[in-house]
mmCIF file of C-alpha atoms and ligand atoms in Angstrom:
data_model
loop_
_atom_site.group_PDB
_atom_site.id
_atom_site.type_symbol
_atom_site.label_atom_id
_atom_site.label_comp_id
_atom_site.label_asym_id
_atom_site.label_seq_id
_atom_site.Cartn_x
_atom_site.Cartn_y
_atom_site.Cartn_z
ATOM 1 C CA MET A 1 12.724 7.802 -10.740
ATOM 2 C CA LEU A 2 10.974 4.468 -10.535
ATOM 3 C CA ASN A 3 9.301 4.269 -7.120
ATOM 4 C CA LEU A 4 7.342 1.106 -6.505
ATOM 5 C CA VAL A 5 5.158 -0.002 -3.641
ATOM 6 C CA LEU A 6 5.230 -3.795 -3.491
ATOM 7 C CA PHE A 7 2.043 -4.738 -1.723
ATOM 8 C CA GLY A 8 0.496 -7.885 -0.347
ATOM 9 C CA PRO A 9 -0.379 -9.770 2.819
ATOM 10 C CA PRO A 10 2.223 -11.352 5.119
ATOM 11 C CA GLY A 11 3.776 -14.289 3.269
ATOM 12 C CA ALA A 12 2.890 -12.996 -0.214
ATOM 13 C CA GLY A 13 6.553 -12.985 -1.277
ATOM 14 C CA LYS A 14 7.295 -9.244 -1.118
ATOM 15 C CA GLY A 15 10.790 -9.699 0.320
ATOM 16 C CA THR A 16 11.788 -12.446 -2.124
ATOM 17 C CA GLN A 17 10.545 -10.545 -5.150
ATOM 18 C CA SER A 18 12.002 -7.221 -3.962
ATOM 19 C CA GLU A 19 15.475 -8.787 -3.910
ATOM 20 C CA ARG A 20 15.092 -9.740 -7.569
ATOM 21 C CA LEU A 21 13.674 -6.405 -8.658
ATOM 22 C CA ILE A 22 16.378 -4.287 -7.015
ATOM 23 C CA ASN A 23 18.981 -6.100 -9.108
ATOM 24 C CA ALA A 24 17.011 -5.822 -12.325
ATOM 25 C CA TYR A 25 16.113 -2.125 -11.950
ATOM 26 C CA GLU A 26 18.898 -0.833 -9.646
ATOM 27 C CA LEU A 27 16.487 0.294 -6.973
ATOM 28 C CA VAL A 28 16.956 0.780 -3.243
ATOM 29 C CA HIS A 29 14.924 -1.726 -1.217
ATOM 30 C CA LEU A 30 13.290 -0.315 1.906
ATOM 31 C CA SER A 31 11.519 -2.981 3.954
ATOM 32 C CA THR A 32 10.068 -1.525 7.143
ATOM 33 C CA GLY A 33 9.835 -5.046 8.639
ATOM 34 C CA ASP A 34 13.559 -5.658 7.945
ATOM 35 C CA ILE A 35 14.496 -2.274 9.427
ATOM 36 C CA PHE A 36 12.486 -2.997 12.575
ATOM 37 C CA ARG A 37 14.084 -6.456 12.886
ATOM 38 C CA TYR A 38 17.556 -4.940 12.461
ATOM 39 C CA ASN A 39 16.775 -2.523 15.307
ATOM 40 C CA MET A 40 15.380 -5.344 17.445
ATOM 41 C CA LYS A 41 18.547 -7.398 16.901
ATOM 42 C CA ASN A 42 20.688 -4.437 17.944
ATOM 43 C CA ASP A 43 18.411 -3.673 20.873
ATOM 44 C CA THR A 44 17.961 0.000 19.966
ATOM 45 C CA GLU A 45 15.207 2.137 21.506
ATOM 46 C CA LEU A 46 13.273 1.863 18.237
ATOM 47 C CA GLY A 47 13.806 -1.911 18.279
ATOM 48 C CA LYS A 48 12.450 -2.245 21.816
ATOM 49 C CA LEU A 49 9.395 -0.203 20.958
ATOM 50 C CA ALA A 50 8.764 -2.090 17.698
ATOM 51 C CA LYS A 51 9.148 -5.466 19.392
ATOM 52 C CA SER A 52 6.256 -4.783 21.740
ATOM 53 C CA PHE A 53 3.935 -4.509 18.719
ATOM 54 C CA ILE A 54 5.548 -6.986 16.334
ATOM 55 C CA ASP A 55 5.495 -9.840 18.844
ATOM 56 C CA LYS A 56 1.716 -9.469 19.078
ATOM 57 C CA GLY A 57 1.211 -9.237 15.332
ATOM 58 C CA GLN A 58 0.111 -5.593 15.641
ATOM 59 C CA LEU A 59 1.233 -2.630 13.563
ATOM 60 C CA VAL A 60 3.895 -0.300 14.928
ATOM 61 C CA PRO A 61 2.253 3.153 15.351
ATOM 62 C CA ASP A 62 2.117 5.306 12.224
ATOM 63 C CA GLU A 63 4.136 8.195 13.602
ATOM 64 C CA VAL A 64 7.072 5.976 14.542
ATOM 65 C CA THR A 65 6.971 4.074 11.243
ATOM 66 C CA ILE A 66 6.625 7.180 9.070
ATOM 67 C CA ASN A 67 9.534 8.965 10.792
ATOM 68 C CA MET A 68 11.723 5.917 10.408
ATOM 69 C CA LEU A 69 10.854 5.477 6.732
ATOM 70 C CA SER A 70 11.480 9.129 6.033
ATOM 71 C CA SER A 71 14.955 9.027 7.565
ATOM 72 C CA GLU A 72 15.766 5.864 5.569
ATOM 73 C CA VAL A 73 14.785 7.618 2.326
ATOM 74 C CA ASP A 74 17.084 10.504 3.307
ATOM 75 C CA LYS A 75 20.015 8.080 3.527
ATOM 76 C CA HIS A 76 19.838 7.458 -0.242
ATOM 77 C CA PRO A 77 19.938 10.824 -2.025
ATOM 78 C CA GLU A 78 21.595 9.172 -5.042
ATOM 79 C CA ALA A 79 18.873 6.521 -5.507
ATOM 80 C CA LYS A 80 17.467 5.886 -8.973
ATOM 81 C CA GLY A 81 14.295 4.777 -7.265
ATOM 82 C CA PHE A 82 12.907 2.783 -4.367
ATOM 83 C CA ILE A 83 10.964 -0.364 -3.696
ATOM 84 C CA PHE A 84 8.820 0.140 -0.631
ATOM 85 C CA ASP A 85 8.152 -3.283 0.869
ATOM 86 C CA GLY A 86 5.736 -3.494 3.784
ATOM 87 C CA PHE A 87 5.027 0.254 3.631
ATOM 88 C CA PRO A 88 2.509 1.899 3.457
ATOM 89 C CA ARG A 89 0.314 -0.343 5.619
ATOM 90 C CA THR A 90 -2.303 2.251 6.592
ATOM 91 C CA LYS A 91 -3.971 5.157 4.786
ATOM 92 C CA PRO A 92 -2.112 7.778 6.892
ATOM 93 C CA GLN A 93 1.162 6.084 5.875
ATOM 94 C CA ALA A 94 0.102 6.261 2.211
ATOM 95 C CA SER A 95 -0.619 10.002 2.513
ATOM 96 C CA ALA A 96 2.686 10.554 4.297
ATOM 97 C CA LEU A 97 4.554 8.674 1.552
ATOM 98 C CA ASP A 98 2.955 10.838 -1.134
ATOM 99 C CA ALA A 99 3.954 13.975 0.786
ATOM 100 C CA LEU A 100 7.497 12.680 1.222
ATOM 101 C CA MET A 101 7.851 11.874 -2.480
ATOM 102 C CA THR A 102 6.504 15.322 -3.412
ATOM 103 C CA GLU A 103 9.022 16.910 -1.051
ATOM 104 C CA LYS A 104 11.783 15.019 -2.912
ATOM 105 C CA GLY A 105 10.435 16.223 -6.264
ATOM 106 C CA THR A 106 9.215 12.779 -7.274
ATOM 107 C CA SER A 107 6.180 10.501 -6.844
ATOM 108 C CA ILE A 108 5.086 6.898 -6.465
ATOM 109 C CA THR A 109 5.080 5.321 -9.912
ATOM 110 C CA ALA A 110 2.882 2.330 -9.075
ATOM 111 C CA MET A 111 1.635 -0.040 -6.441
ATOM 112 C CA ILE A 112 1.934 -3.689 -7.471
ATOM 113 C CA ALA A 113 0.054 -6.188 -5.328
ATOM 114 C CA LEU A 114 0.949 -9.862 -5.020
ATOM 115 C CA GLU A 115 -2.398 -11.623 -4.687
ATOM 116 C CA VAL A 116 -2.284 -14.865 -2.687
ATOM 117 C CA PRO A 117 -5.214 -16.736 -1.061
ATOM 118 C CA GLU A 118 -5.279 -16.859 2.739
ATOM 119 C CA GLU A 119 -4.921 -20.638 2.975
ATOM 120 C CA GLU A 120 -1.700 -20.504 0.958
ATOM 121 C CA LEU A 121 -0.393 -17.662 3.180
ATOM 122 C CA ARG A 122 -0.849 -19.742 6.319
ATOM 123 C CA VAL A 123 1.083 -22.637 4.775
ATOM 124 C CA ARG A 124 3.908 -20.350 3.596
ATOM 125 C CA LEU A 125 4.246 -18.543 6.943
ATOM 126 C CA LYS A 126 4.404 -21.830 8.815
ATOM 127 C CA GLU A 127 7.169 -23.031 6.492
ATOM 128 C CA ARG A 128 9.005 -19.713 6.767
ATOM 129 C CA ALA A 129 8.936 -19.911 10.578
ATOM 130 C CA ILE A 130 11.292 -22.891 10.397
ATOM 131 C CA SER A 131 13.961 -21.013 8.435
ATOM 132 C CA SER A 132 13.418 -17.359 9.425
ATOM 133 C CA GLY A 133 13.554 -17.670 13.199
ATOM 134 C CA ARG A 134 10.876 -14.953 13.274
ATOM 135 C CA SER A 135 8.803 -15.260 16.427
ATOM 136 C CA ASP A 136 5.841 -13.632 14.667
ATOM 137 C CA ASP A 137 5.854 -16.486 12.103
ATOM 138 C CA ALA A 138 5.902 -19.268 14.682
ATOM 139 C CA ASP A 139 2.579 -18.873 16.469
ATOM 140 C CA PRO A 140 -0.662 -19.550 14.502
ATOM 141 C CA ALA A 141 -2.586 -17.046 16.671
ATOM 142 C CA ILE A 142 -0.092 -14.279 15.839
ATOM 143 C CA ILE A 143 -0.142 -15.218 12.147
ATOM 144 C CA GLN A 144 -3.940 -14.961 12.221
ATOM 145 C CA ASN A 145 -3.702 -11.575 13.926
ATOM 146 C CA ARG A 146 -1.337 -10.304 11.215
ATOM 147 C CA ILE A 147 -3.715 -11.530 8.501
ATOM 148 C CA ASP A 148 -6.681 -9.875 10.306
ATOM 149 C CA VAL A 149 -4.761 -6.589 10.697
ATOM 150 C CA TYR A 150 -3.873 -6.793 7.008
ATOM 151 C CA ASN A 151 -7.522 -7.239 6.007
ATOM 152 C CA ALA A 152 -8.788 -4.477 8.312
ATOM 153 C CA GLU A 153 -6.110 -1.788 8.001
ATOM 154 C CA THR A 154 -3.777 -2.548 5.126
ATOM 155 C CA ALA A 155 -5.956 -3.959 2.333
ATOM 156 C CA PRO A 156 -7.902 -0.631 2.099
ATOM 157 C CA VAL A 157 -4.628 1.144 1.212
ATOM 158 C CA LYS A 158 -5.046 -0.220 -2.290
ATOM 159 C CA ASP A 159 -8.052 2.098 -2.805
ATOM 160 C CA PHE A 160 -5.681 5.028 -2.328
ATOM 161 C CA TYR A 161 -3.665 3.903 -5.372
ATOM 162 C CA ILE A 162 -6.695 2.780 -7.393
ATOM 163 C CA ALA A 163 -7.989 6.357 -7.053
ATOM 164 C CA GLN A 164 -4.688 7.583 -8.546
ATOM 165 C CA ASN A 165 -4.779 4.962 -11.341
ATOM 166 C CA LYS A 166 -1.571 3.440 -9.998
ATOM 167 C CA PHE A 167 -2.761 0.035 -8.831
ATOM 168 C CA HIS A 168 -1.718 -3.230 -10.512
ATOM 169 C CA GLY A 169 -2.598 -6.662 -9.113
ATOM 170 C CA ILE A 170 -0.773 -9.823 -10.127
ATOM 171 C CA ASP A 171 -1.232 -13.494 -9.288
ATOM 172 C CA GLY A 172 1.240 -14.251 -6.487
ATOM 173 C CA VAL A 173 0.903 -18.033 -6.720
ATOM 174 C CA GLY A 174 3.399 -19.998 -8.797
ATOM 175 C CA SER A 175 7.150 -20.400 -9.048
ATOM 176 C CA ILE A 176 9.371 -17.530 -7.872
ATOM 177 C CA ASP A 177 10.585 -17.078 -11.477
ATOM 178 C CA ASP A 178 7.052 -16.954 -12.869
ATOM 179 C CA ILE A 179 6.051 -14.296 -10.361
ATOM 180 C CA THR A 180 9.172 -12.231 -11.116
ATOM 181 C CA ASN A 181 8.253 -12.416 -14.811
ATOM 182 C CA ARG A 182 4.716 -11.210 -14.067
ATOM 183 C CA LEU A 183 6.135 -8.308 -12.066
ATOM 184 C CA THR A 184 8.661 -7.276 -14.696
ATOM 185 C CA SER A 185 6.045 -7.326 -17.422
ATOM 186 C CA VAL A 186 3.955 -4.864 -15.404
ATOM 187 C CA ILE A 187 6.972 -2.676 -14.550
ATOM 188 C CA ASP A 188 8.220 -2.599 -18.131
ATOM 189 C CA GLN A 189 4.912 -1.117 -19.236
ATOM 190 C CA LEU A 190 4.836 1.658 -16.628
HETATM 191 P P1 AMP B 1 6.925 -7.612 7.695
HETATM 192 O O1 AMP B 1 8.328 -8.094 7.717
HETATM 193 O O2 AMP B 1 6.658 -6.626 6.589
HETATM 194 O O3 AMP B 1 5.930 -8.747 7.711
HETATM 195 O O4 AMP B 1 6.699 -6.800 9.062
HETATM 196 C C1 AMP B 1 6.799 -7.433 10.310
HETATM 197 C C2 AMP B 1 6.089 -6.616 11.362
HETATM 198 O O5 AMP B 1 6.696 -5.312 11.462
HETATM 199 C C3 AMP B 1 4.615 -6.325 11.076
HETATM 200 O O6 AMP B 1 3.768 -7.401 11.491
HETATM 201 C C4 AMP B 1 4.400 -5.063 11.889
HETATM 202 O O7 AMP B 1 4.274 -5.360 13.269
HETATM 203 C C5 AMP B 1 5.712 -4.324 11.710
HETATM 204 N N1 AMP B 1 5.659 -3.426 10.531
HETATM 205 C C6 AMP B 1 6.345 -3.558 9.359
HETATM 206 N N2 AMP B 1 6.049 -2.578 8.511
HETATM 207 C C7 AMP B 1 5.127 -1.795 9.145
HETATM 208 C C8 AMP B 1 4.405 -0.631 8.767
HETATM 209 N N3 AMP B 1 4.534 -0.069 7.563
HETATM 210 N N4 AMP B 1 3.567 -0.096 9.693
HETATM 211 C C9 AMP B 1 3.417 -0.632 10.917
HETATM 212 N N5 AMP B 1 4.046 -1.755 11.322
HETATM 213 C C10 AMP B 1 4.901 -2.336 10.446
#
């Protein structure tokens, strides 16, 4: 199996690039943010709980997020591999993902990080707010909170994969096509 963690701060382009990679490599795309938003739209119990954190730019608690991710993986027993987008965002989530992959007789192949400077992220998120309708993209204070949470809790997750020799960073600035090409050249050498 090819199991990729696509990593990067909010606005790095994880969702856009995941869509391209799932077609190229026939992978299942699991975006925890998308799954939470789907639940929020359908007003499920999980959606209500997630909303109370997402609207403030905070992380949904690990236990809730890990359980949800695990049941999503279980829905795709036939998968050739997964792209995890927006997960793991904390070290406990990274450990839980390793345990889950081991349980399924597989492992994470690589983490690939899209590296984008903070100034560029703020510009992109502001632009995205116009088209996405995401309330967490609309407010500069919430955007800043998401970037701060990323720096404090999520950025250290990369050390987890560096220690396993699975970390690859690529330049996330440029045209969408250029960035896809950078990603595929890393993936094709895995
Ligand atoms: P995203 O679409 O990946 O930017 O996620 C939107 C929001 O969903 C985040 O700001 C978090 O509040 C929440 N979220 C998504 N993935 C996770 C995760 N792995 N752990 C905790 N919260 C998450």
